[in-house]
């Protein structure tokens, strides 16, 4: 079977669709201020264009694990890209906020299928000694999509209207659909699995409750009844979900993956990396625009070299992983991330822009070395029959960690900024103070990752 499989075209179709989905995840962040004026809604409401995306991913990714066993690879791929195209067209034409929010949910549903599907295909069509390189290229897409989002969106907003953030991606999605239709074979084994409705409900309430509760924490206050009750209900639902999975003959999510220590270790590192990365991609532009007073387009340009370098080096990092094993790549990567946060935490209102560029290059290089390598090693720790479950657990946890990271870190940033303003400081100084606190917290998490990386072993 493997001789007939054209890995290049298959990867192209999957990764183009994945890139567009991840680009869409962050591209709108830079336009939220403009959109809140256009649709006459407040800042907390407009934030749902980002939060709703994450919430959908957190709810749907666990379900994808079982759908991948029930439907063919081609069916899953075509459904995913079709949802992305429909969501994108509806978003581009949205006359009111509610339609745009609905379109974002449809877009996210497409991404919730394509991310786990891509990982599953990689682990099926590539032998173990070549997975690092393939996952390195996927890591490039996972990093490049969110990182290029604000830069390209800033450029589009400077020259065209916000609608073009969506129209811009349609040709890529159509290309992916045609290419995938021609080249993607069915690589997974179809099993007669039934979808357990109670598991789906518990998983939805669980992941949805936690992400929603944390997302509105900054708006309602962390001790408010709404926040505490939704988070508690979410955790209770997740515990019930986990108990139910262990009692079922064919669970929706096979939690036996947690019996493999290297899988659990990798999962923890993956969550910390994603929490730190996605919160940084939101807080860093806020710091640059408020404390350094640079425009959205300049902000995008400052973030560009780090993202580009990361893309260029991703395949090389994957090959180094295949050749020398995880610790040789992951530990130096975690140390670079620590250096990046240690530098970010020192910056104030007078920081030169070239220093920001260099720090971001160091940071993105470190994240690039950690992310794909950790994911490959984590899944290599599992027997083949657990891949769909391991991928679903890994993808869900990183999207939930990312959503929680953004909500918590932005809330901390805003609280520290408000407290500094109350003490009579200027807005740039207050913004620098808020971002410094956030980066110090991220620094502690990054140091924990360095320690965890020393426990990693090569898995096969």
CSV table of C-alpha atoms in Angstrom, one decimal:
chain,number,residue,atom,x,y,z
A,1,UNK,CA,0.0,0.0,0.0
A,2,UNK,CA,2.8,2.5,1.0
A,3,UNK,CA,4.4,2.3,-2.5
A,4,UNK,CA,1.2,3.7,-4.1
A,5,UNK,CA,0.9,6.5,-1.6
A,6,UNK,CA,2.2,9.8,-2.8
A,7,UNK,CA,3.3,11.4,0.5
A,8,UNK,CA,4.2,14.8,-1.1
A,9,UNK,CA,0.8,15.7,-2.6
A,10,UNK,CA,-1.1,14.2,0.4
A,11,UNK,CA,0.9,16.4,2.9
A,12,UNK,CA,0.5,19.4,0.6
A,13,UNK,CA,-3.3,19.1,0.6
A,14,UNK,CA,-3.5,18.5,4.4
A,15,UNK,CA,-1.0,21.2,5.4
A,16,UNK,CA,-2.5,23.9,3.2
A,17,UNK,CA,-5.9,23.4,4.8
A,18,UNK,CA,-4.3,23.3,8.3
A,19,UNK,CA,-2.4,26.5,7.7
A,20,UNK,CA,-5.5,28.4,6.6
A,21,UNK,CA,-7.4,27.2,9.6
A,22,UNK,CA,-4.6,28.2,12.0
A,23,UNK,CA,-4.1,31.5,10.2
A,24,UNK,CA,-7.8,32.2,10.7
A,25,UNK,CA,-7.4,31.4,14.4
A,26,UNK,CA,-5.3,34.5,15.0
A,27,UNK,CA,-5.7,36.7,11.9
A,28,UNK,CA,-8.8,38.4,13.2
A,29,UNK,CA,-7.2,39.3,16.6
A,30,UNK,CA,-5.6,42.4,15.0
A,31,UNK,CA,-8.9,43.6,13.6
A,32,UNK,CA,-11.0,43.1,16.8
A,33,UNK,CA,-10.9,46.9,17.7
A,34,UNK,CA,-12.1,47.9,14.2
A,35,UNK,CA,-14.8,45.2,14.2
A,36,UNK,CA,-16.2,46.3,17.6
A,37,UNK,CA,-16.8,49.7,16.1
A,38,UNK,CA,-18.2,48.4,12.8
A,39,UNK,CA,-20.7,46.1,14.5
A,40,UNK,CA,-21.3,48.4,17.5
A,41,UNK,CA,-20.5,45.8,20.2
A,42,UNK,CA,-18.2,46.2,23.2
A,43,UNK,CA,-14.6,44.8,23.6
A,44,UNK,CA,-15.7,41.8,25.7
A,45,UNK,CA,-18.4,40.8,23.1
A,46,UNK,CA,-16.0,41.1,20.1
A,47,UNK,CA,-13.5,38.9,22.0
A,48,UNK,CA,-15.9,36.0,21.3
A,49,UNK,CA,-14.7,35.9,17.7
A,50,UNK,CA,-11.5,34.5,19.2
A,51,UNK,CA,-12.9,32.7,22.2
A,52,UNK,CA,-15.7,31.0,20.2
A,53,UNK,CA,-13.1,29.6,17.8
A,54,UNK,CA,-11.2,28.0,20.7
A,55,UNK,CA,-14.4,26.8,22.4
A,56,UNK,CA,-15.4,25.0,19.2
A,57,UNK,CA,-12.0,23.3,18.9
A,58,UNK,CA,-12.1,22.2,22.5
A,59,UNK,CA,-15.5,20.7,22.1
A,60,UNK,CA,-15.1,19.0,18.7
A,61,UNK,CA,-11.5,17.7,18.7
A,62,UNK,CA,-12.3,14.9,21.2
A,63,UNK,CA,-15.2,13.8,19.0
A,64,UNK,CA,-12.9,13.7,16.0
A,65,UNK,CA,-11.0,10.8,17.5
A,66,UNK,CA,-14.0,8.5,17.2
A,67,UNK,CA,-15.1,10.0,13.8
A,68,UNK,CA,-11.7,9.1,12.3
A,69,UNK,CA,-12.4,5.4,13.1
A,70,UNK,CA,-16.0,5.6,11.7
A,71,UNK,CA,-15.4,7.4,8.4
A,72,UNK,CA,-12.8,7.2,5.7
A,73,UNK,CA,-9.8,9.6,5.5
A,74,UNK,CA,-11.2,11.1,2.3
A,75,UNK,CA,-14.7,11.6,3.8
A,76,UNK,CA,-13.2,13.4,6.9
A,77,UNK,CA,-10.9,15.5,4.7
A,78,UNK,CA,-13.6,16.7,2.3
A,79,UNK,CA,-16.0,17.5,5.2
A,80,UNK,CA,-13.3,19.5,6.9
A,81,UNK,CA,-12.3,21.6,3.9
A,82,UNK,CA,-16.0,22.1,2.9
A,83,UNK,CA,-16.8,23.4,6.4
A,84,UNK,CA,-13.8,25.7,6.2
A,85,UNK,CA,-14.9,27.1,2.8
A,86,UNK,CA,-18.5,27.6,3.9
A,87,UNK,CA,-17.5,29.3,7.2
A,88,UNK,CA,-15.0,31.6,5.4
A,89,UNK,CA,-17.5,32.7,2.7
A,90,UNK,CA,-20.2,33.3,5.3
A,91,UNK,CA,-17.7,35.3,7.4
A,92,UNK,CA,-16.6,37.4,4.5
A,93,UNK,CA,-20.3,38.3,3.7
A,94,UNK,CA,-21.4,38.7,7.4
A,95,UNK,CA,-23.7,41.7,7.7
A,96,UNK,CA,-24.0,41.5,11.5
A,97,UNK,CA,-21.9,40.3,14.5
A,98,UNK,CA,-24.0,37.2,15.2
A,99,UNK,CA,-23.5,35.9,11.6
A,100,UNK,CA,-19.8,36.5,11.8
A,101,UNK,CA,-19.6,34.6,15.1
A,102,UNK,CA,-21.6,31.7,13.6
A,103,UNK,CA,-19.2,31.7,10.6
A,104,UNK,CA,-16.2,31.5,13.0
A,105,UNK,CA,-17.7,28.4,14.7
A,106,UNK,CA,-18.2,26.7,11.3
A,107,UNK,CA,-14.5,27.6,10.4
A,108,UNK,CA,-13.3,26.2,13.7
A,109,UNK,CA,-15.3,22.9,13.0
A,110,UNK,CA,-13.3,22.5,9.8
A,111,UNK,CA,-10.0,23.0,11.7
A,112,UNK,CA,-11.1,20.6,14.5
A,113,UNK,CA,-11.1,17.8,11.9
A,114,UNK,CA,-8.1,18.7,9.9
A,115,UNK,CA,-5.5,18.9,12.7
A,116,UNK,CA,-6.0,15.4,14.2
A,117,UNK,CA,-6.6,14.0,10.7
A,118,UNK,CA,-3.2,15.3,9.5
A,119,UNK,CA,-1.3,13.8,12.5
A,120,UNK,CA,-3.1,10.5,12.1
A,121,UNK,CA,-2.2,10.3,8.4
A,122,UNK,CA,1.5,11.2,9.2
A,123,UNK,CA,1.7,8.4,11.7
A,124,UNK,CA,0.2,6.0,9.3
A,125,UNK,CA,2.0,6.7,6.0
A,126,UNK,CA,5.5,7.5,7.4
A,127,UNK,CA,7.8,4.9,9.0
A,128,UNK,CA,9.0,5.8,12.6
A,129,UNK,CA,12.4,6.9,11.4
A,130,UNK,CA,10.9,9.6,9.1
A,131,UNK,CA,8.0,10.8,11.4
A,132,UNK,CA,10.2,13.5,13.0
A,133,UNK,CA,10.8,15.2,9.6
A,134,UNK,CA,7.1,15.0,8.6
A,135,UNK,CA,6.0,16.2,12.1
A,136,UNK,CA,8.6,19.0,11.8
A,137,UNK,CA,6.9,20.2,8.6
A,138,UNK,CA,3.5,20.0,10.4
A,139,UNK,CA,5.1,21.9,13.3
A,140,UNK,CA,6.0,24.6,10.8
A,141,UNK,CA,2.4,24.9,9.8
A,142,UNK,CA,1.1,24.9,13.5
A,143,UNK,CA,3.5,27.7,14.2
A,144,UNK,CA,3.4,29.7,10.9
A,145,UNK,CA,-0.4,29.8,10.8
A,146,UNK,CA,-1.0,31.7,14.1
A,147,UNK,CA,2.3,33.6,13.8
A,148,UNK,CA,1.6,35.0,10.2
A,149,UNK,CA,-2.0,35.7,11.0
A,150,UNK,CA,-1.5,39.1,12.6
A,151,UNK,CA,1.2,40.1,10.1
A,152,UNK,CA,-0.8,39.4,6.9
A,153,UNK,CA,-4.0,40.6,8.5
A,154,UNK,CA,-2.3,43.9,9.4
A,155,UNK,CA,-1.1,44.3,5.8
A,156,UNK,CA,-4.6,43.5,4.5
A,157,UNK,CA,-6.3,46.0,6.9
A,158,UNK,CA,-3.8,48.7,5.9
A,159,UNK,CA,-4.8,48.4,2.2
A,160,UNK,CA,-8.2,46.7,2.1
A,161,UNK,CA,-11.3,46.1,4.3
A,162,UNK,CA,-11.6,43.4,7.0
A,163,UNK,CA,-13.6,41.2,4.6
A,164,UNK,CA,-10.4,40.4,2.6
A,165,UNK,CA,-8.9,38.6,5.6
A,166,UNK,CA,-11.4,35.9,4.7
A,167,UNK,CA,-11.5,36.3,0.9
A,168,UNK,CA,-7.7,36.0,0.8
A,169,UNK,CA,-7.9,32.4,2.1
A,170,UNK,CA,-10.6,31.0,-0.3
A,171,UNK,CA,-8.2,30.1,-3.3
A,172,UNK,CA,-5.9,28.2,-0.9
A,173,UNK,CA,-8.9,26.2,0.5
A,174,UNK,CA,-10.2,25.4,-3.0
A,175,UNK,CA,-6.7,24.3,-4.1
A,176,UNK,CA,-6.5,22.0,-1.0
A,177,UNK,CA,-9.9,20.5,-1.7
A,178,UNK,CA,-9.0,19.7,-5.4
A,179,UNK,CA,-5.5,18.3,-4.5
A,180,UNK,CA,-6.9,16.2,-1.6
A,181,UNK,CA,-9.7,14.9,-3.7
A,182,UNK,CA,-7.2,13.6,-6.3
A,183,UNK,CA,-4.5,12.3,-4.0
A,184,UNK,CA,-5.7,11.4,-0.5
A,185,UNK,CA,-6.4,7.7,-0.2
A,186,UNK,CA,-8.1,6.1,2.8
A,187,UNK,CA,-5.3,5.2,5.3
A,188,UNK,CA,-7.3,4.4,8.4
A,189,UNK,CA,-9.1,1.2,9.3
A,190,UNK,CA,-12.8,1.7,9.4
A,191,UNK,CA,-14.3,0.1,12.5
A,192,UNK,CA,-18.0,-0.3,13.5
A,193,UNK,CA,-17.9,2.1,16.4
A,194,UNK,CA,-21.0,3.6,17.7
A,195,UNK,CA,-21.0,7.2,19.0
A,196,UNK,CA,-21.9,7.3,22.6
A,197,UNK,CA,-24.2,10.3,23.0
A,198,UNK,CA,-23.7,10.6,26.8
A,199,UNK,CA,-19.9,10.7,26.3
A,200,UNK,CA,-20.3,13.5,23.7
A,201,UNK,CA,-22.6,15.5,26.0
A,202,UNK,CA,-20.2,15.1,29.0
A,203,UNK,CA,-17.2,15.9,26.9
A,204,UNK,CA,-19.0,19.0,25.5
A,205,UNK,CA,-20.1,20.3,28.9
A,206,UNK,CA,-16.7,19.4,30.3
A,207,UNK,CA,-14.3,21.1,27.9
A,208,UNK,CA,-16.9,23.8,27.0
A,209,UNK,CA,-17.5,24.6,30.6
A,210,UNK,CA,-13.8,25.0,31.5
A,211,UNK,CA,-12.9,27.1,28.5
A,212,UNK,CA,-16.0,29.3,28.8
A,213,UNK,CA,-15.6,29.8,32.5
A,214,UNK,CA,-11.9,30.8,32.1
A,215,UNK,CA,-12.6,32.9,29.1
A,216,UNK,CA,-15.2,35.2,30.9
A,217,UNK,CA,-13.1,35.3,34.1
A,218,UNK,CA,-11.5,38.6,33.2
A,219,UNK,CA,-14.8,40.1,32.4
A,220,UNK,CA,-16.9,38.9,35.3
A,221,UNK,CA,-14.1,38.6,37.9
A,222,UNK,CA,-12.5,35.2,38.8
A,223,UNK,CA,-14.6,34.8,42.0
A,224,UNK,CA,-18.0,35.5,40.3
A,225,UNK,CA,-20.7,32.8,40.6
A,226,UNK,CA,-20.8,32.5,36.8
A,227,UNK,CA,-17.1,31.7,36.4
A,228,UNK,CA,-16.8,29.4,39.4
A,229,UNK,CA,-20.0,27.5,38.6
A,230,UNK,CA,-19.2,26.9,34.9
A,231,UNK,CA,-15.6,25.8,35.7
A,232,UNK,CA,-16.7,23.5,38.5
A,233,UNK,CA,-19.5,22.0,36.4
A,234,UNK,CA,-17.0,21.6,33.6
A,235,UNK,CA,-14.5,19.7,35.8
A,236,UNK,CA,-17.3,17.4,37.2
A,237,UNK,CA,-18.4,16.6,33.7
A,238,UNK,CA,-14.8,15.8,32.7
A,239,UNK,CA,-14.4,13.4,35.7
A,240,UNK,CA,-17.7,11.7,34.8
A,241,UNK,CA,-16.6,11.5,31.2
A,242,UNK,CA,-13.3,9.9,32.2
A,243,UNK,CA,-15.1,7.4,34.5
A,244,UNK,CA,-17.5,6.5,31.7
A,245,UNK,CA,-14.6,5.9,29.2
A,246,UNK,CA,-13.0,3.4,31.5
A,247,UNK,CA,-16.2,1.4,31.8
A,248,UNK,CA,-17.0,1.2,28.1
A,249,UNK,CA,-15.9,-1.7,25.8
A,250,UNK,CA,-15.3,0.8,22.9
A,251,UNK,CA,-14.8,4.2,24.6
A,252,UNK,CA,-15.1,7.5,22.7
A,253,UNK,CA,-11.6,8.4,23.9
A,254,UNK,CA,-9.4,5.5,25.0
A,255,UNK,CA,-7.7,6.8,28.2
A,256,UNK,CA,-5.3,3.8,28.3
A,257,UNK,CA,-2.9,6.2,26.5
A,258,UNK,CA,-2.3,7.6,30.0
A,259,UNK,CA,-0.7,4.4,31.1
A,260,UNK,CA,2.4,5.3,29.0
A,261,UNK,CA,4.6,7.7,31.2
A,262,UNK,CA,6.4,9.3,28.2
A,263,UNK,CA,3.0,10.1,26.7
A,264,UNK,CA,1.9,11.9,29.9
A,265,UNK,CA,5.2,13.7,30.2
A,266,UNK,CA,5.0,14.9,26.5
A,267,UNK,CA,1.4,16.0,27.0
A,268,UNK,CA,2.3,18.2,30.0
A,269,UNK,CA,5.1,19.8,28.0
A,270,UNK,CA,2.9,20.3,25.0
A,271,UNK,CA,0.2,22.1,27.1
A,272,UNK,CA,2.7,24.4,28.7
A,273,UNK,CA,4.3,25.3,25.3
A,274,UNK,CA,0.9,26.0,23.8
A,275,UNK,CA,-0.4,28.0,26.8
A,276,UNK,CA,2.7,30.1,26.7
A,277,UNK,CA,2.9,30.5,22.9
A,278,UNK,CA,-0.7,31.5,22.2
A,279,UNK,CA,-0.9,33.9,25.2
A,280,UNK,CA,2.4,35.5,24.0
A,281,UNK,CA,1.0,36.0,20.5
A,282,UNK,CA,-1.8,38.0,22.1
A,283,UNK,CA,0.0,39.9,24.9
A,284,UNK,CA,3.1,40.8,22.8
A,285,UNK,CA,1.2,42.9,20.2
A,286,UNK,CA,-0.7,44.6,23.0
A,287,UNK,CA,2.6,45.5,24.7
A,288,UNK,CA,4.1,46.8,21.5
A,289,UNK,CA,1.1,48.9,20.5
A,290,UNK,CA,0.4,50.3,24.0
A,291,UNK,CA,3.9,50.6,25.6
A,292,UNK,CA,6.1,51.1,22.5
A,293,UNK,CA,3.3,52.9,20.5
A,294,UNK,CA,3.9,51.1,17.2
A,295,UNK,CA,1.2,50.5,14.6
A,296,UNK,CA,-0.5,47.2,13.9
A,297,UNK,CA,1.4,46.8,10.6
A,298,UNK,CA,4.8,47.5,12.3
A,299,UNK,CA,3.9,45.0,15.1
A,300,UNK,CA,3.3,42.4,12.4
A,301,UNK,CA,6.7,43.2,10.7
A,302,UNK,CA,8.6,42.9,14.1
A,303,UNK,CA,7.1,39.4,14.5
A,304,UNK,CA,7.8,38.4,10.9
A,305,UNK,CA,11.6,37.4,11.0
A,306,UNK,CA,11.1,35.0,13.9
A,307,UNK,CA,8.2,33.3,12.1
A,308,UNK,CA,10.0,33.1,8.8
A,309,UNK,CA,13.2,31.7,10.3
A,310,UNK,CA,11.1,29.1,12.1
A,311,UNK,CA,9.5,28.0,8.9
A,312,UNK,CA,12.9,27.7,7.2
A,313,UNK,CA,14.4,25.6,10.0
A,314,UNK,CA,11.4,23.4,10.8
A,315,UNK,CA,12.3,20.5,8.4
A,316,UNK,CA,16.0,20.6,9.7
A,317,UNK,CA,14.8,20.4,13.3
A,318,UNK,CA,12.7,17.4,12.4
A,319,UNK,CA,15.7,15.6,10.8
A,320,UNK,CA,17.8,16.3,13.9
A,321,UNK,CA,15.1,14.8,16.0
A,322,UNK,CA,15.1,11.6,13.8
A,323,UNK,CA,18.9,11.4,14.0
A,324,UNK,CA,19.8,12.3,17.5
A,325,UNK,CA,16.6,11.7,19.5
A,326,UNK,CA,14.3,14.0,21.6
A,327,UNK,CA,16.6,15.3,24.3
A,328,UNK,CA,19.2,16.7,21.9
A,329,UNK,CA,16.5,18.9,20.3
A,330,UNK,CA,13.9,19.6,23.0
A,331,UNK,CA,16.1,20.6,25.9
A,332,UNK,CA,18.1,23.3,24.0
A,333,UNK,CA,14.7,24.5,22.6
A,334,UNK,CA,13.2,24.9,26.1
A,335,UNK,CA,16.4,26.8,27.2
A,336,UNK,CA,15.9,29.2,24.3
A,337,UNK,CA,12.3,29.8,25.3
A,338,UNK,CA,13.5,30.6,28.9
A,339,UNK,CA,16.0,33.1,27.5
A,340,UNK,CA,13.3,34.7,25.4
A,341,UNK,CA,10.9,35.2,28.3
A,342,UNK,CA,13.7,36.4,30.6
A,343,UNK,CA,14.4,39.1,28.1
A,344,UNK,CA,10.7,40.0,27.4
A,345,UNK,CA,10.1,40.4,31.2
A,346,UNK,CA,12.9,43.1,31.4
A,347,UNK,CA,11.5,45.3,28.6
A,348,UNK,CA,9.9,48.7,29.3
A,349,UNK,CA,8.7,51.7,27.3
A,350,UNK,CA,12.1,52.5,25.7
A,351,UNK,CA,13.0,49.1,24.2
A,352,UNK,CA,14.6,49.4,20.7
A,353,UNK,CA,12.6,47.6,18.0
A,354,UNK,CA,15.6,45.6,16.7
A,355,UNK,CA,16.0,44.1,20.2
A,356,UNK,CA,12.3,43.0,20.0
A,357,UNK,CA,13.0,41.4,16.6
A,358,UNK,CA,16.1,39.4,18.0
A,359,UNK,CA,14.2,38.3,21.1
A,360,UNK,CA,11.3,37.1,19.0
A,361,UNK,CA,13.7,35.1,16.8
A,362,UNK,CA,15.2,33.4,19.8
A,363,UNK,CA,11.7,32.7,21.2
A,364,UNK,CA,10.2,31.3,18.0
A,365,UNK,CA,13.3,29.2,17.3
A,366,UNK,CA,13.0,27.7,20.8
A,367,UNK,CA,9.3,27.0,20.4
A,368,UNK,CA,9.9,25.4,17.0
A,369,UNK,CA,12.5,23.0,18.5
A,370,UNK,CA,10.1,22.0,21.3
A,371,UNK,CA,6.6,21.8,19.7
A,372,UNK,CA,6.9,19.3,16.8
A,373,UNK,CA,9.5,17.2,18.5
A,374,UNK,CA,7.5,16.8,21.7
A,375,UNK,CA,4.4,15.9,19.7
A,376,UNK,CA,6.3,13.2,17.7
A,377,UNK,CA,7.9,11.7,20.8
A,378,UNK,CA,4.6,11.8,22.7
A,379,UNK,CA,2.7,9.8,20.1
A,380,UNK,CA,5.6,7.4,19.3
A,381,UNK,CA,5.2,6.3,23.0
A,382,UNK,CA,1.8,4.7,22.1
A,383,UNK,CA,0.9,1.4,20.3
A,384,UNK,CA,-0.5,2.0,16.8
A,385,UNK,CA,-4.1,1.3,17.8
A,386,UNK,CA,-4.0,4.2,20.3
A,387,UNK,CA,-2.9,6.8,17.7
A,388,UNK,CA,-6.4,8.3,17.0
A,389,UNK,CA,-7.0,8.5,20.8
A,390,UNK,CA,-3.6,9.9,21.6
A,391,UNK,CA,-3.9,12.5,18.9
A,392,UNK,CA,-7.4,13.5,20.1
A,393,UNK,CA,-6.2,13.8,23.7
A,394,UNK,CA,-3.1,15.8,22.6
A,395,UNK,CA,-4.9,18.2,20.2
A,396,UNK,CA,-7.7,18.8,22.7
A,397,UNK,CA,-5.4,19.5,25.6
A,398,UNK,CA,-3.3,21.9,23.6
A,399,UNK,CA,-6.3,23.9,22.3
A,400,UNK,CA,-7.9,24.1,25.8
A,401,UNK,CA,-4.5,25.1,27.3
A,402,UNK,CA,-4.1,27.8,24.6
A,403,UNK,CA,-7.6,29.1,25.3
A,404,UNK,CA,-7.0,29.1,29.0
A,405,UNK,CA,-3.6,30.7,28.5
A,406,UNK,CA,-5.0,33.6,26.5
A,407,UNK,CA,-7.9,34.2,28.9
A,408,UNK,CA,-5.8,34.1,32.1
A,409,UNK,CA,-2.7,36.0,30.8
A,410,UNK,CA,-4.8,38.8,29.2
A,411,UNK,CA,-6.8,39.1,32.4
A,412,UNK,CA,-3.5,39.4,34.5
A,413,UNK,CA,-2.2,41.9,31.9
A,414,UNK,CA,-5.4,44.1,32.2
A,415,UNK,CA,-5.5,43.9,36.0
A,416,UNK,CA,-1.8,44.9,36.4
A,417,UNK,CA,-2.3,47.7,33.9
A,418,UNK,CA,-5.4,49.0,35.7
A,419,UNK,CA,-3.6,48.9,39.0
A,420,UNK,CA,-0.6,50.8,37.6
A,421,UNK,CA,-2.9,53.4,36.0
A,422,UNK,CA,-4.7,53.8,39.4
A,423,UNK,CA,-1.3,54.7,40.9
A,424,UNK,CA,-1.0,57.5,38.4
A,425,UNK,CA,1.4,56.1,35.8
A,426,UNK,CA,1.0,56.7,32.1
A,427,UNK,CA,-0.6,54.2,29.8
A,428,UNK,CA,2.7,53.1,28.1
A,429,UNK,CA,4.3,52.4,31.5
A,430,UNK,CA,1.2,50.6,32.8
A,431,UNK,CA,1.1,48.4,29.7
A,432,UNK,CA,4.8,47.6,30.1
A,433,UNK,CA,4.2,46.7,33.7
A,434,UNK,CA,1.3,44.4,32.8
A,435,UNK,CA,3.2,42.6,30.1
A,436,UNK,CA,6.3,42.2,32.4
A,437,UNK,CA,4.2,40.4,35.0
A,438,UNK,CA,2.7,38.1,32.3
A,439,UNK,CA,6.2,37.3,30.9
A,440,UNK,CA,7.5,36.5,34.4
A,441,UNK,CA,4.7,34.0,34.9
A,442,UNK,CA,5.4,32.5,31.5
A,443,UNK,CA,9.1,32.4,32.4
A,444,UNK,CA,8.3,30.2,35.5
A,445,UNK,CA,6.3,27.8,33.3
A,446,UNK,CA,9.1,27.7,30.7
A,447,UNK,CA,11.6,26.7,33.4
A,448,UNK,CA,9.3,23.8,34.4
A,449,UNK,CA,9.5,22.7,30.8
A,450,UNK,CA,13.3,22.6,30.9
A,451,UNK,CA,13.1,20.3,33.9
A,452,UNK,CA,10.5,18.1,32.3
A,453,UNK,CA,12.6,17.8,29.1
A,454,UNK,CA,15.4,16.2,31.0
A,455,UNK,CA,13.1,13.3,31.8
A,456,UNK,CA,12.3,12.6,28.1
A,457,UNK,CA,13.5,9.3,26.5
A,458,UNK,CA,13.4,8.3,22.9
A,459,UNK,CA,10.2,6.4,22.1
A,460,UNK,CA,9.4,4.1,19.2
